[in-house]
Structures are given as C-alpha cells and as structure tokens.
RNA sequence: GCUCUAGUGGCGGAAUCGGUAGACGCGUUGGACUUAAAAUCCAAUCGGGAGCAAUCUCGGUGCCAGUUCAAGUCUGGCCUGGAGCACCA
C-alpha cells in the first residue's frame, strides 16, 4: 500500500470502475425492504455550487448507510431542466435553450460523478425531454378531465422583465421570485390548477408528517391560512333585492359596525354606486387597477377609499351605515367585502380615523375598560351595546350571534382559506406546452392522448421582445381541431416549471416507461420517498405543489398513497464569512477547485463536519485543510499498519478476546456513529467520532512495540471497522484501502457494523459524587455495585467526609451507575 | 404585527431521561524533529482568585424569576438574531 494519500489518483480510478460496473443500480427484484433516498433535483444552471454539494452529499451518505444496513436503496438523480434561464441564455447568445441545457447537464453530470455520488443513472429523468414532458402533458389532461385544471380571466401577477405571469407563491414581497423586478397586476385569461379543492386535506395531513420539521409545516399551514368565522348578508337601503355579503372572523363585534368596505374590483360595485359618487369611484378604481402589488404594500399604513353613496342595514340593530370602496379590501379573499368595526379592528380603526367615521364600542375588558379613542381594542372581553348579548364573553358570543343569523336567515358559519388556485400558464417557450387547442366551433379542446407529446417547435426566433418566442413559430399555433377537423389554434402558453417538478419523484420508480408516466405497482412499491433532502426555500412552492399532485393523482386512481415525502430534511445554507455564497458578493467557492486540490472525499467530509445538516454551514478554507489532514492521518494509520492487518478479523471480533479497551472503543464508536446517523443525521458528531476512534487507535498502537497475534487481531478489527464506518463519507479512500488490505469486492457492499451492547461502554464507570449538588469527587467504581454500595463508596470519599463533618445529612440521592448527591445542612 | 427557529469559550459546535458544561475540530501559544521550511508529533488553551508546584477555590450556557437534592436542558416573563407570512377582515 502506498505510503502517501493521493486522492486525485484514487478517486479517478474508482469513479471509472463504478461507472463501468453500474455499481449503484438498484435491482427491481429484491427481498430486501426498499428505501427511497432523494435529493431535490437541480436546475442545470451551469455548474454545481456548494449548496448542491452539501445537499447531495447528505443524501448520498444516507443512501449508502441504508444500503449497508440491508435496504434495497433507490437513489436517483435528474434535471429540473425547463425554465427561464435557459431561454434567457439562448436570447443572449443566439443559441438554443436545448443546446445550452444539454451542455450544462453534461458538465454537471461529470461533476456529480467526481463527487462520488451513488446514483442509479439508469433512472435519470430530464424534464425538458419529450419522453418526460409527454407525461407532464398527459397528467395535465387527467387533471383537466377531473375538473382540476381550468381556464379563467383573473387579475394575475405579471412580471414584465420575465414577460410572463407568476403564481402567487412566486411573488416575494411584491417582486418576482426569479428576477426581483416589481410585479404588476394584469387581467388575463389563464390556466389554473384547483389546489384550493385540497386546502383542507393539505392542512390536515400535515399531522401525518412527523418526519417533517415544524418550521416547514407551519409555513405551509400559514400559507393555506384557514380561519373560522361567519358570513353575514346585509340589505342595501337604496336597492331592493341586492345584498352585500361579508366574511368576518369577529361575528361578536357585529353590533359595532359603522361602515362597510367593498374591494375596488367588487362585482356589484357599479350597482352600489350612486350617480353623484360615480366619477370619484371610477377614478379610484382606475387608480387601484394601475397600482402594482408593491405600491399597494408601500401604502400599507395610509388608508385610501371613497364612499359609494349607498347604505347597508345592520339586521341586528336596524342601524344604517355607509358603503365605501377601499383597496384594503381584497377581492380574492372572503366575499370581497368587509364589515368595518373600527373599535375592534386596527385596520378599520385607521380608516375610520382618517375619514372621520363614527365608532361604537361593543367589547370591553371589565377590569380595564377602553373607550377605543386612541386605538382599537382587539383582546378578549365582554359584550356591551349589543342588545340581548350584553354581558356575554366574546368567544361565546361569536357562536351565539352567528346562530341567530342562521336562524333568521341572513348568515351562516363559514370556514375560509387564504390559499388561491395555482396559476400554471407561462408566456414562455422553454416549458411543457399546455396540450389544448382552441377551435372556433368547439371551444377548448384537449389534445387527444395518442397525439402526445405536443412537441416544442424548432422554428423559433429567440430574439423577439415583448412576446413569447414560441409565438414566432410558423408551424406551431396553426392546427386543426381534433374534434371537428376545422380550423383551430394551439395554446401557446407553456406550463410553470413547478408542474414538471411536482411529479418527477414518481417517475424515478419507472423512469423508462414509454406507455405510462409510471406503472401503478412500481410507484406503490417505491413511494413514498423515505427521506427527502433539500433547501428550505422550497418549503411552500415545490413541497406544497407536490403534495397536491400526489393527492390529486391518488384521487385519479393512479397511485395509492397520499403523501409523497415521508421524511423531510431541510438543509441549511452554505455561507462564507457569515453571508450566503453568491456570485454578486464574490464569496463563492468552486467545487471543481476543491476536488482538484483536495479530492472529493475531503469535500464530502468537510461539508458534513462543522454543522448539523439543518443548520447553516460556514465555509472555511482552514476547515477544508483540517479535513484533508485528517484523511491523510487516516491513510497513514492504515498504510503504516497494512502488513499487520488481516481480513480474517473483518468487522467482527471474538467476544472471548474482547476484554480490551481498544476493542471497547471500536464498539463504542460503532454504536455512537450509528445512533448519530439514526438521530436526525447528525453527521458532524459522526465525524468527531471518526476522529476519536482514529486518535484512540494511534494511541493504542503507539503504546505497543511488537504486536503479538492477539494484538494484530485487535488492530485488524479496529482499522477495518474504522474503514467501514467511514465508508459512507470517504467513499474513495475507504474503497482503495479495503482493496489494498485484501478485501473481496467493494467495501460499499459490506454490511454495516454490528456492535455488542456489553462492549459498547467503558469497562468501569465514573461515579460523580456531589455535596449539595456540586461536584466534589469522582470515583472509578464497578458497574455491578448496588445503590447502597454506591452510597457507601461515596460516603467513604475523604473529600465528602471532610465536607459533611459536623453537618446534618438531610438526604442522599443515588442515581444508579452515575451519581451520588449528599445533601447536608 | 402574527408564526416558526436559534442564542453555550476567540470561532464552528458537543452534551439520550434534568445528573461531570465545553466532546471533536479550527485558531492561538509553547515544545520536539529539521541546516531551514513544509509535513508530522507532543503539550497547554472558559474566566477570576490563591499557590514554587501538583493542586485548591469561586463564577460561568442571552436576561429576570420559579420548580428541583440537582437546570444549558423543565415552567413563566423579557431581550437579541435569523426565517416565513403580512391590509387575509
């Protein structure tokens, strides 16, 4: 065995062998239980970044560990390859998005192989290839048939920079999630998926996911935004037969209504406007329409609005109140109209103050009554000025008042969600075409399944500005109706890339199927994903959409489970000097350089070493250096002892010879490392245990001059165990060492270490002796001692004797195998 | 504003159940080897105080209370950072 560690040489050699042998292909027919380990697949943007390296290393170690533990592990990789950057690159370089994407995929594939990742490349999926997007289109048609895909005219988020509409989930602080430019409102006819049909079950089923972090579940729950309240319908004084319904979560405050607000886009607003107010209302509405999301946000504190001139009637009091329009009422939420109670709602309070509208207190804290002159009182309290409900606690009044409305026919209980339907059309080229045609006679006609895929046209001019390049094709849009054969126009919008990524994990179960997206028995066999690993930035978008897809496909009878990802690990970001690595900050580290200078094993070891996976990871060059030194140290330990190591002692050791601290240390390491992986994948402590074991072997070896047969057995056992324990992380080094020491086959095919519980602990125990809760002495004692004996040995301690001299012993606490606490006065 | 999450040495972090706070590493300091350097190895490294010394002693896990024989860990209240949502009635 070579004296020195040459990672570049070793790594290249093994990567070639693994590649040639398809070493990590997963067999379909196996008696072993399945395990599906999955990383969120990347967008092929050009090169891997350290976030990818962290993500894929974590999943790879999990996959290898589970495989060694006896699972049949599915660990695939693919490409989320539709999307705007490819199209922008094409425009910029006059190239084709497909060429650009293919080149990136080729380069990144090379990098993934250089990282030593154990992927089953035979199952690779690439969302921009017709053999994949054919099935994306097919799934669209199934959703369409089921009424879950529909087209409607609506106010949508428009990004001018990207030249396309966006889903609500893709608007961050009123800006585009991709290019950060300000999002405008436009009225367009667009395709939606009816995710709102699943709002309740998407919320409820979060409880079925104990393997997900609370942060992600809370974010989804907030996004779905369920609330309980009531609908009340108000008659309009001036117009017979017209009612304005409102949704409120505070039915208890209904006696305090002093005005009512409808959104500028409210459907009946024209009818509700008197001729005298028409001009002002029209102007206000025109302004509201022009305003972008961000402008509406920036006017957060300053309320605006105009009166309509008409009045509503409160059925509880008979009181009349004016109707207004204001943009703080949102047309998409509830009924688009709000009953305003300025005394008990901060927004209504601000509005009423500004426009000098009346206020009426209806809830009070009996201990500390507020007149609500300076701010709204929104805490619990007791009803006042509320007729028959006076004196009732407001929580009870919510129910009682709504019940009265139900009884008298002007209201009902209502559960409301904030989740909106998912807008999936994009006015871009590089996406899966939406498979429908518009016929002059038949209207919207889905493309028949046997005509799929609807291929992207090639005769496209990518240099156009202000419209989708796909519309420049001479061959694409013009078509005939599949129904009547008449003249028809093809849909030129493509699907949001998040549609493609909402089902890719299912395709891995049957990636080469040309007849269906996946066979039902295969998808049911491999799914759900046992461990999903990826960034927190997908907490809402991708993870919510995927959950929706899984539930919808289950309802379509395509699969038999209702949650796609059993366990989710959201890894933290990779930072450098305390901030996120980014090109604009110039603090990126190129993985290629690390591979070249230190090798992939060092990169893998380091990216796992310093922080638990869920936390942010601060990159440090010194840390990389430290990991490289450690691998060198391990290599030297193996190489310098290679002649004394025998494969006969591979991973097990006769118990009769076990009364040796070195053997115990190995068992302790086996147990500790296995438990750390099982316990939320704490790889940072796993790695510290690699170091502890390495240090222990060095120390033990250094204390011996010549080794007898038994010593050699202990040494072999220790080193071979260390190699196996490190094999999921330092995949190349351990493979090479295993081979050099005479191991048969691959170290990665060896089963995981089995430890002996009796040996996985120190031979004696340290008894901590406290007096009044403070540590005063430590005693080495036999494990077998009884509680009384432990107590006796503690009392024997000279230090204890000294400290309790002349004092009264109140009590003595004995914790078996651990501690004795003498309490004195 | 609401929700989630975190706060431990110079730094990253460790500490199954409430039971030795600071594992492991980075950095720093000193030493060995070397003509020298790199590499490697050894030792020290939470803070204050006492001692030539081994050692002894006090304090210490964001802050304030509490529960307990015993609190980084549990309870209540606050402070600070990070993340998400945000005029959602």
PDB file of C-alpha atoms in Angstrom, chain A residues 313-533:
ATOM      1  CA  UNK A 313     -78.663  47.903   7.113  1.00  0.00           C
ATOM      2  CA  UNK A 314     -77.444  46.005  10.137  1.00  0.00           C
ATOM      3  CA  UNK A 315     -80.050  43.278  10.743  1.00  0.00           C
ATOM      4  CA  UNK A 316     -79.012  43.005  14.397  1.00  0.00           C
ATOM      5  CA  UNK A 317     -79.632  46.662  15.241  1.00  0.00           C
ATOM      6  CA  UNK A 318     -81.557  48.095  12.352  1.00  0.00           C
ATOM      7  CA  UNK A 319     -78.849  50.741  12.110  1.00  0.00           C
ATOM      8  CA  UNK A 320     -77.830  52.148   8.756  1.00  0.00           C
ATOM      9  CA  UNK A 321     -74.182  52.559   7.766  1.00  0.00           C
ATOM     10  CA  UNK A 322     -72.441  53.938   4.654  1.00  0.00           C
ATOM     11  CA  UNK A 323     -70.840  51.753   1.985  1.00  0.00           C
ATOM     12  CA  UNK A 324     -67.307  52.590   0.826  1.00  0.00           C
ATOM     13  CA  UNK A 325     -64.771  51.144  -1.530  1.00  0.00           C
ATOM     14  CA  UNK A 326     -61.165  50.853  -0.429  1.00  0.00           C
ATOM     15  CA  UNK A 327     -58.237  48.805  -1.625  1.00  0.00           C
ATOM     16  CA  UNK A 328     -57.615  47.327   1.786  1.00  0.00           C
ATOM     17  CA  UNK A 329     -60.474  45.005   0.952  1.00  0.00           C
ATOM     18  CA  UNK A 330     -59.224  42.233  -1.305  1.00  0.00           C
ATOM     19  CA  UNK A 331     -61.499  40.922  -3.996  1.00  0.00           C
ATOM     20  CA  UNK A 332     -59.936  37.454  -3.917  1.00  0.00           C
ATOM     21  CA  UNK A 333     -60.486  36.829  -0.246  1.00  0.00           C
ATOM     22  CA  UNK A 334     -63.760  36.059   1.507  1.00  0.00           C
ATOM     23  CA  UNK A 335     -66.607  37.796  -0.288  1.00  0.00           C
ATOM     24  CA  UNK A 336     -64.544  40.810  -1.330  1.00  0.00           C
ATOM     25  CA  UNK A 337     -66.408  42.928   1.224  1.00  0.00           C
ATOM     26  CA  UNK A 338     -65.604  43.756   4.830  1.00  0.00           C
ATOM     27  CA  UNK A 339     -67.889  44.819   7.673  1.00  0.00           C
ATOM     28  CA  UNK A 340     -65.972  47.524   9.492  1.00  0.00           C
ATOM     29  CA  UNK A 341     -65.830  47.746  13.272  1.00  0.00           C
ATOM     30  CA  UNK A 342     -63.238  50.467  13.953  1.00  0.00           C
ATOM     31  CA  UNK A 343     -63.300  49.983  17.705  1.00  0.00           C
ATOM     32  CA  UNK A 344     -62.083  46.379  17.489  1.00  0.00           C
ATOM     33  CA  UNK A 345     -60.007  46.117  14.344  1.00  0.00           C
ATOM     34  CA  UNK A 346     -56.815  48.081  13.809  1.00  0.00           C
ATOM     35  CA  UNK A 347     -57.279  48.497  10.055  1.00  0.00           C
ATOM     36  CA  UNK A 348     -60.862  49.665  10.377  1.00  0.00           C
ATOM     37  CA  UNK A 349     -59.707  51.973  13.145  1.00  0.00           C
ATOM     38  CA  UNK A 350     -57.081  53.602  10.910  1.00  0.00           C
ATOM     39  CA  UNK A 351     -59.601  54.028   8.128  1.00  0.00           C
ATOM     40  CA  UNK A 352     -62.307  55.475  10.378  1.00  0.00           C
ATOM     41  CA  UNK A 353     -59.842  57.918  11.916  1.00  0.00           C
ATOM     42  CA  UNK A 354     -58.728  59.133   8.557  1.00  0.00           C
ATOM     43  CA  UNK A 355     -62.245  59.649   7.182  1.00  0.00           C
ATOM     44  CA  UNK A 356     -63.822  60.671  10.451  1.00  0.00           C
ATOM     45  CA  UNK A 357     -66.285  57.814  10.554  1.00  0.00           C
ATOM     46  CA  UNK A 358     -68.220  57.036  13.738  1.00  0.00           C
ATOM     47  CA  UNK A 359     -67.135  54.377  16.238  1.00  0.00           C
ATOM     48  CA  UNK A 360     -69.087  52.278  18.669  1.00  0.00           C
ATOM     49  CA  UNK A 361     -67.572  50.184  21.469  1.00  0.00           C
ATOM     50  CA  UNK A 362     -69.097  46.711  21.744  1.00  0.00           C
ATOM     51  CA  UNK A 363     -66.394  44.683  23.545  1.00  0.00           C
ATOM     52  CA  UNK A 364     -64.865  45.634  26.841  1.00  0.00           C
ATOM     53  CA  UNK A 365     -62.418  44.296  29.320  1.00  0.00           C
ATOM     54  CA  UNK A 366     -64.434  44.650  32.568  1.00  0.00           C
ATOM     55  CA  UNK A 367     -61.259  45.206  34.581  1.00  0.00           C
ATOM     56  CA  UNK A 368     -59.770  47.827  32.337  1.00  0.00           C
ATOM     57  CA  UNK A 369     -62.378  49.334  30.024  1.00  0.00           C
ATOM     58  CA  UNK A 370     -61.137  51.195  26.970  1.00  0.00           C
ATOM     59  CA  UNK A 371     -63.060  53.866  25.082  1.00  0.00           C
ATOM     60  CA  UNK A 372     -61.132  52.932  21.902  1.00  0.00           C
ATOM     61  CA  UNK A 373     -60.431  56.582  21.174  1.00  0.00           C
ATOM     62  CA  UNK A 374     -56.713  56.059  20.569  1.00  0.00           C
ATOM     63  CA  UNK A 375     -56.532  52.509  19.384  1.00  0.00           C
ATOM     64  CA  UNK A 376     -58.724  49.531  18.669  1.00  0.00           C
ATOM     65  CA  UNK A 377     -59.316  47.043  21.439  1.00  0.00           C
ATOM     66  CA  UNK A 378     -58.691  43.592  19.924  1.00  0.00           C
ATOM     67  CA  UNK A 379     -58.288  41.495  23.083  1.00  0.00           C
ATOM     68  CA  UNK A 380     -60.963  39.216  24.546  1.00  0.00           C
ATOM     69  CA  UNK A 381     -63.693  40.819  26.618  1.00  0.00           C
ATOM     70  CA  UNK A 382     -67.376  41.064  27.366  1.00  0.00           C
ATOM     71  CA  UNK A 383     -70.086  42.378  25.059  1.00  0.00           C
ATOM     72  CA  UNK A 384     -71.663  45.804  25.622  1.00  0.00           C
ATOM     73  CA  UNK A 385     -74.063  47.841  23.495  1.00  0.00           C
ATOM     74  CA  UNK A 386     -75.084  44.564  21.916  1.00  0.00           C
ATOM     75  CA  UNK A 387     -78.689  44.113  22.986  1.00  0.00           C
ATOM     76  CA  UNK A 388     -79.558  40.617  24.114  1.00  0.00           C
ATOM     77  CA  UNK A 389     -75.880  39.600  24.004  1.00  0.00           C
ATOM     78  CA  UNK A 390     -74.678  42.135  26.571  1.00  0.00           C
ATOM     79  CA  UNK A 391     -72.540  40.578  29.284  1.00  0.00           C
ATOM     80  CA  UNK A 392     -71.629  37.547  27.223  1.00  0.00           C
ATOM     81  CA  UNK A 393     -67.960  36.659  26.798  1.00  0.00           C
ATOM     82  CA  UNK A 394     -66.945  37.487  23.251  1.00  0.00           C
ATOM     83  CA  UNK A 395     -65.751  33.967  22.414  1.00  0.00           C
ATOM     84  CA  UNK A 396     -69.190  32.589  23.295  1.00  0.00           C
ATOM     85  CA  UNK A 397     -70.901  35.458  21.530  1.00  0.00           C
ATOM     86  CA  UNK A 398     -69.243  34.506  18.232  1.00  0.00           C
ATOM     87  CA  UNK A 399     -71.243  31.329  18.222  1.00  0.00           C
ATOM     88  CA  UNK A 400     -74.463  32.764  19.662  1.00  0.00           C
ATOM     89  CA  UNK A 401     -74.565  35.673  17.241  1.00  0.00           C
ATOM     90  CA  UNK A 402     -73.847  33.506  14.208  1.00  0.00           C
ATOM     91  CA  UNK A 403     -76.549  31.085  15.337  1.00  0.00           C
ATOM     92  CA  UNK A 404     -79.011  33.919  15.455  1.00  0.00           C
ATOM     93  CA  UNK A 405     -78.039  34.960  11.913  1.00  0.00           C
ATOM     94  CA  UNK A 406     -78.532  31.389  10.722  1.00  0.00           C
ATOM     95  CA  UNK A 407     -81.920  31.200  12.454  1.00  0.00           C
ATOM     96  CA  UNK A 408     -83.111  34.417  10.928  1.00  0.00           C
ATOM     97  CA  UNK A 409     -81.725  33.635   7.501  1.00  0.00           C
ATOM     98  CA  UNK A 410     -79.134  36.349   6.957  1.00  0.00           C
ATOM     99  CA  UNK A 411     -75.939  34.470   7.716  1.00  0.00           C
ATOM    100  CA  UNK A 412     -74.082  31.220   8.288  1.00  0.00           C
ATOM    101  CA  UNK A 413     -70.916  29.724   9.766  1.00  0.00           C
ATOM    102  CA  UNK A 414     -68.009  29.800   7.322  1.00  0.00           C
ATOM    103  CA  UNK A 415     -64.527  28.360   7.120  1.00  0.00           C
ATOM    104  CA  UNK A 416     -62.193  30.354   4.913  1.00  0.00           C
ATOM    105  CA  UNK A 417     -58.759  29.675   3.385  1.00  0.00           C
ATOM    106  CA  UNK A 418     -56.175  32.087   2.101  1.00  0.00           C
ATOM    107  CA  UNK A 419     -54.775  29.617  -0.407  1.00  0.00           C
ATOM    108  CA  UNK A 420     -55.551  30.590  -4.013  1.00  0.00           C
ATOM    109  CA  UNK A 421     -55.599  28.406  -7.072  1.00  0.00           C
ATOM    110  CA  UNK A 422     -52.267  27.718  -8.734  1.00  0.00           C
ATOM    111  CA  UNK A 423     -51.735  29.712 -11.911  1.00  0.00           C
ATOM    112  CA  UNK A 424     -49.745  27.460 -14.208  1.00  0.00           C
ATOM    113  CA  UNK A 425     -49.632  29.152 -17.632  1.00  0.00           C
ATOM    114  CA  UNK A 426     -46.441  30.914 -18.662  1.00  0.00           C
ATOM    115  CA  UNK A 427     -45.955  33.050 -21.744  1.00  0.00           C
ATOM    116  CA  UNK A 428     -42.582  31.461 -22.426  1.00  0.00           C
ATOM    117  CA  UNK A 429     -41.038  28.988 -24.844  1.00  0.00           C
ATOM    118  CA  UNK A 430     -38.922  26.713 -22.657  1.00  0.00           C
ATOM    119  CA  UNK A 431     -41.601  24.730 -20.858  1.00  0.00           C
ATOM    120  CA  UNK A 432     -44.017  21.884 -21.481  1.00  0.00           C
ATOM    121  CA  UNK A 433     -46.686  23.111 -23.946  1.00  0.00           C
ATOM    122  CA  UNK A 434     -50.177  23.064 -22.492  1.00  0.00           C
ATOM    123  CA  UNK A 435     -51.885  20.366 -24.605  1.00  0.00           C
ATOM    124  CA  UNK A 436     -55.081  22.086 -25.689  1.00  0.00           C
ATOM    125  CA  UNK A 437     -56.342  23.719 -28.861  1.00  0.00           C
ATOM    126  CA  UNK A 438     -58.929  26.428 -29.333  1.00  0.00           C
ATOM    127  CA  UNK A 439     -61.473  25.648 -32.010  1.00  0.00           C
ATOM    128  CA  UNK A 440     -63.740  28.315 -33.456  1.00  0.00           C
ATOM    129  CA  UNK A 441     -66.649  25.910 -33.202  1.00  0.00           C
ATOM    130  CA  UNK A 442     -65.850  23.571 -30.307  1.00  0.00           C
ATOM    131  CA  UNK A 443     -64.068  25.958 -27.970  1.00  0.00           C
ATOM    132  CA  UNK A 444     -61.386  24.489 -25.716  1.00  0.00           C
ATOM    133  CA  UNK A 445     -60.463  21.012 -26.921  1.00  0.00           C
ATOM    134  CA  UNK A 446     -57.845  18.883 -25.136  1.00  0.00           C
ATOM    135  CA  UNK A 447     -55.275  17.248 -27.393  1.00  0.00           C
ATOM    136  CA  UNK A 448     -56.092  13.529 -27.618  1.00  0.00           C
ATOM    137  CA  UNK A 449     -53.720  11.396 -25.550  1.00  0.00           C
ATOM    138  CA  UNK A 450     -52.494   9.442 -28.549  1.00  0.00           C
ATOM    139  CA  UNK A 451     -51.248  12.693 -30.097  1.00  0.00           C
ATOM    140  CA  UNK A 452     -48.937  13.467 -27.179  1.00  0.00           C
ATOM    141  CA  UNK A 453     -46.414  14.844 -26.782  1.00  0.00           C
ATOM    142  CA  UNK A 454     -47.195  18.253 -28.183  1.00  0.00           C
ATOM    143  CA  UNK A 455     -43.600  18.976 -29.168  1.00  0.00           C
ATOM    144  CA  UNK A 456     -41.946  22.348 -28.800  1.00  0.00           C
ATOM    145  CA  UNK A 457     -41.429  23.901 -32.246  1.00  0.00           C
ATOM    146  CA  UNK A 458     -37.869  24.356 -33.510  1.00  0.00           C
ATOM    147  CA  UNK A 459     -38.533  27.233 -35.945  1.00  0.00           C
ATOM    148  CA  UNK A 460     -38.443  29.891 -33.302  1.00  0.00           C
ATOM    149  CA  UNK A 461     -36.886  33.327 -33.111  1.00  0.00           C
ATOM    150  CA  UNK A 462     -35.425  33.830 -29.643  1.00  0.00           C
ATOM    151  CA  UNK A 463     -34.521  37.437 -30.212  1.00  0.00           C
ATOM    152  CA  UNK A 464     -38.097  38.763 -30.071  1.00  0.00           C
ATOM    153  CA  UNK A 465     -39.000  41.224 -27.401  1.00  0.00           C
ATOM    154  CA  UNK A 466     -42.340  41.608 -25.687  1.00  0.00           C
ATOM    155  CA  UNK A 467     -43.832  38.258 -26.573  1.00  0.00           C
ATOM    156  CA  UNK A 468     -43.150  34.603 -26.137  1.00  0.00           C
ATOM    157  CA  UNK A 469     -40.675  33.233 -28.706  1.00  0.00           C
ATOM    158  CA  UNK A 470     -42.990  30.298 -29.233  1.00  0.00           C
ATOM    159  CA  UNK A 471     -45.454  32.625 -30.984  1.00  0.00           C
ATOM    160  CA  UNK A 472     -42.890  33.289 -33.742  1.00  0.00           C
ATOM    161  CA  UNK A 473     -43.143  29.712 -34.955  1.00  0.00           C
ATOM    162  CA  UNK A 474     -44.829  29.349 -38.342  1.00  0.00           C
ATOM    163  CA  UNK A 475     -45.803  25.760 -37.669  1.00  0.00           C
ATOM    164  CA  UNK A 476     -46.922  25.598 -34.084  1.00  0.00           C
ATOM    165  CA  UNK A 477     -50.051  27.633 -33.419  1.00  0.00           C
ATOM    166  CA  UNK A 478     -51.980  26.844 -36.557  1.00  0.00           C
ATOM    167  CA  UNK A 479     -53.643  23.481 -36.342  1.00  0.00           C
ATOM    168  CA  UNK A 480     -56.884  21.654 -36.838  1.00  0.00           C
ATOM    169  CA  UNK A 481     -59.475  20.783 -34.261  1.00  0.00           C
ATOM    170  CA  UNK A 482     -59.134  17.160 -33.105  1.00  0.00           C
ATOM    171  CA  UNK A 483     -62.878  17.192 -32.624  1.00  0.00           C
ATOM    172  CA  UNK A 484     -64.422  18.665 -35.762  1.00  0.00           C
ATOM    173  CA  UNK A 485     -61.373  18.888 -38.022  1.00  0.00           C
ATOM    174  CA  UNK A 486     -61.970  22.596 -38.524  1.00  0.00           C
ATOM    175  CA  UNK A 487     -59.532  25.434 -38.192  1.00  0.00           C
ATOM    176  CA  UNK A 488     -58.067  25.746 -34.713  1.00  0.00           C
ATOM    177  CA  UNK A 489     -55.327  27.499 -32.818  1.00  0.00           C
ATOM    178  CA  UNK A 490     -52.945  25.791 -30.453  1.00  0.00           C
ATOM    179  CA  UNK A 491     -52.397  27.079 -26.913  1.00  0.00           C
ATOM    180  CA  UNK A 492     -49.036  28.848 -26.984  1.00  0.00           C
ATOM    181  CA  UNK A 493     -48.602  29.083 -23.226  1.00  0.00           C
ATOM    182  CA  UNK A 494     -46.358  26.548 -21.557  1.00  0.00           C
ATOM    183  CA  UNK A 495     -46.600  25.154 -18.056  1.00  0.00           C
ATOM    184  CA  UNK A 496     -44.892  26.560 -14.986  1.00  0.00           C
ATOM    185  CA  UNK A 497     -41.718  24.519 -14.336  1.00  0.00           C
ATOM    186  CA  UNK A 498     -43.110  23.699 -10.926  1.00  0.00           C
ATOM    187  CA  UNK A 499     -45.626  21.455 -12.681  1.00  0.00           C
ATOM    188  CA  UNK A 500     -42.758  19.334 -14.035  1.00  0.00           C
ATOM    189  CA  UNK A 501     -41.142  19.115 -10.619  1.00  0.00           C
ATOM    190  CA  UNK A 502     -44.403  18.220  -8.881  1.00  0.00           C
ATOM    191  CA  UNK A 503     -44.251  14.629 -10.062  1.00  0.00           C
ATOM    192  CA  UNK A 504     -40.636  13.824 -11.028  1.00  0.00           C
ATOM    193  CA  UNK A 505     -40.047  11.760  -7.866  1.00  0.00           C
ATOM    194  CA  UNK A 506     -42.829   9.427  -9.063  1.00  0.00           C
ATOM    195  CA  UNK A 507     -41.163   8.941 -12.439  1.00  0.00           C
ATOM    196  CA  UNK A 508     -37.996   7.552 -10.809  1.00  0.00           C
ATOM    197  CA  UNK A 509     -39.960   4.450  -9.855  1.00  0.00           C
ATOM    198  CA  UNK A 510     -40.396   3.632 -13.546  1.00  0.00           C
ATOM    199  CA  UNK A 511     -38.292   6.111 -15.441  1.00  0.00           C
ATOM    200  CA  UNK A 512     -38.144   4.395 -18.835  1.00  0.00           C
ATOM    201  CA  UNK A 513     -41.822   3.539 -19.144  1.00  0.00           C
ATOM    202  CA  UNK A 514     -42.997   4.579 -22.623  1.00  0.00           C
ATOM    203  CA  UNK A 515     -46.648   3.597 -22.074  1.00  0.00           C
ATOM    204  CA  UNK A 516     -47.469   5.496 -18.899  1.00  0.00           C
ATOM    205  CA  UNK A 517     -45.921   8.059 -16.550  1.00  0.00           C
ATOM    206  CA  UNK A 518     -45.306   5.130 -14.187  1.00  0.00           C
ATOM    207  CA  UNK A 519     -46.751   1.718 -13.564  1.00  0.00           C
ATOM    208  CA  UNK A 520     -49.009   1.627 -10.588  1.00  0.00           C
ATOM    209  CA  UNK A 521     -47.336  -1.357  -8.898  1.00  0.00           C
ATOM    210  CA  UNK A 522     -43.916   0.247  -9.237  1.00  0.00           C
ATOM    211  CA  UNK A 523     -44.933   3.623  -7.922  1.00  0.00           C
ATOM    212  CA  UNK A 524     -46.685   1.988  -4.997  1.00  0.00           C
ATOM    213  CA  UNK A 525     -43.657  -0.145  -4.320  1.00  0.00           C
ATOM    214  CA  UNK A 526     -41.043   2.616  -4.220  1.00  0.00           C
ATOM    215  CA  UNK A 527     -43.015   5.565  -2.939  1.00  0.00           C
ATOM    216  CA  UNK A 528     -43.387   7.464  -0.734  1.00  0.00           C
ATOM    217  CA  UNK A 529     -39.881   8.870  -0.593  1.00  0.00           C
ATOM    218  CA  UNK A 530     -38.388   7.699   2.693  1.00  0.00           C
ATOM    219  CA  UNK A 531     -36.001  10.584   3.020  1.00  0.00           C
ATOM    220  CA  UNK A 532     -36.180  13.795   1.051  1.00  0.00           C
ATOM    221  CA  UNK A 533     -33.367  16.311   1.360  1.00  0.00           C
TER     222      UNK A 533
END
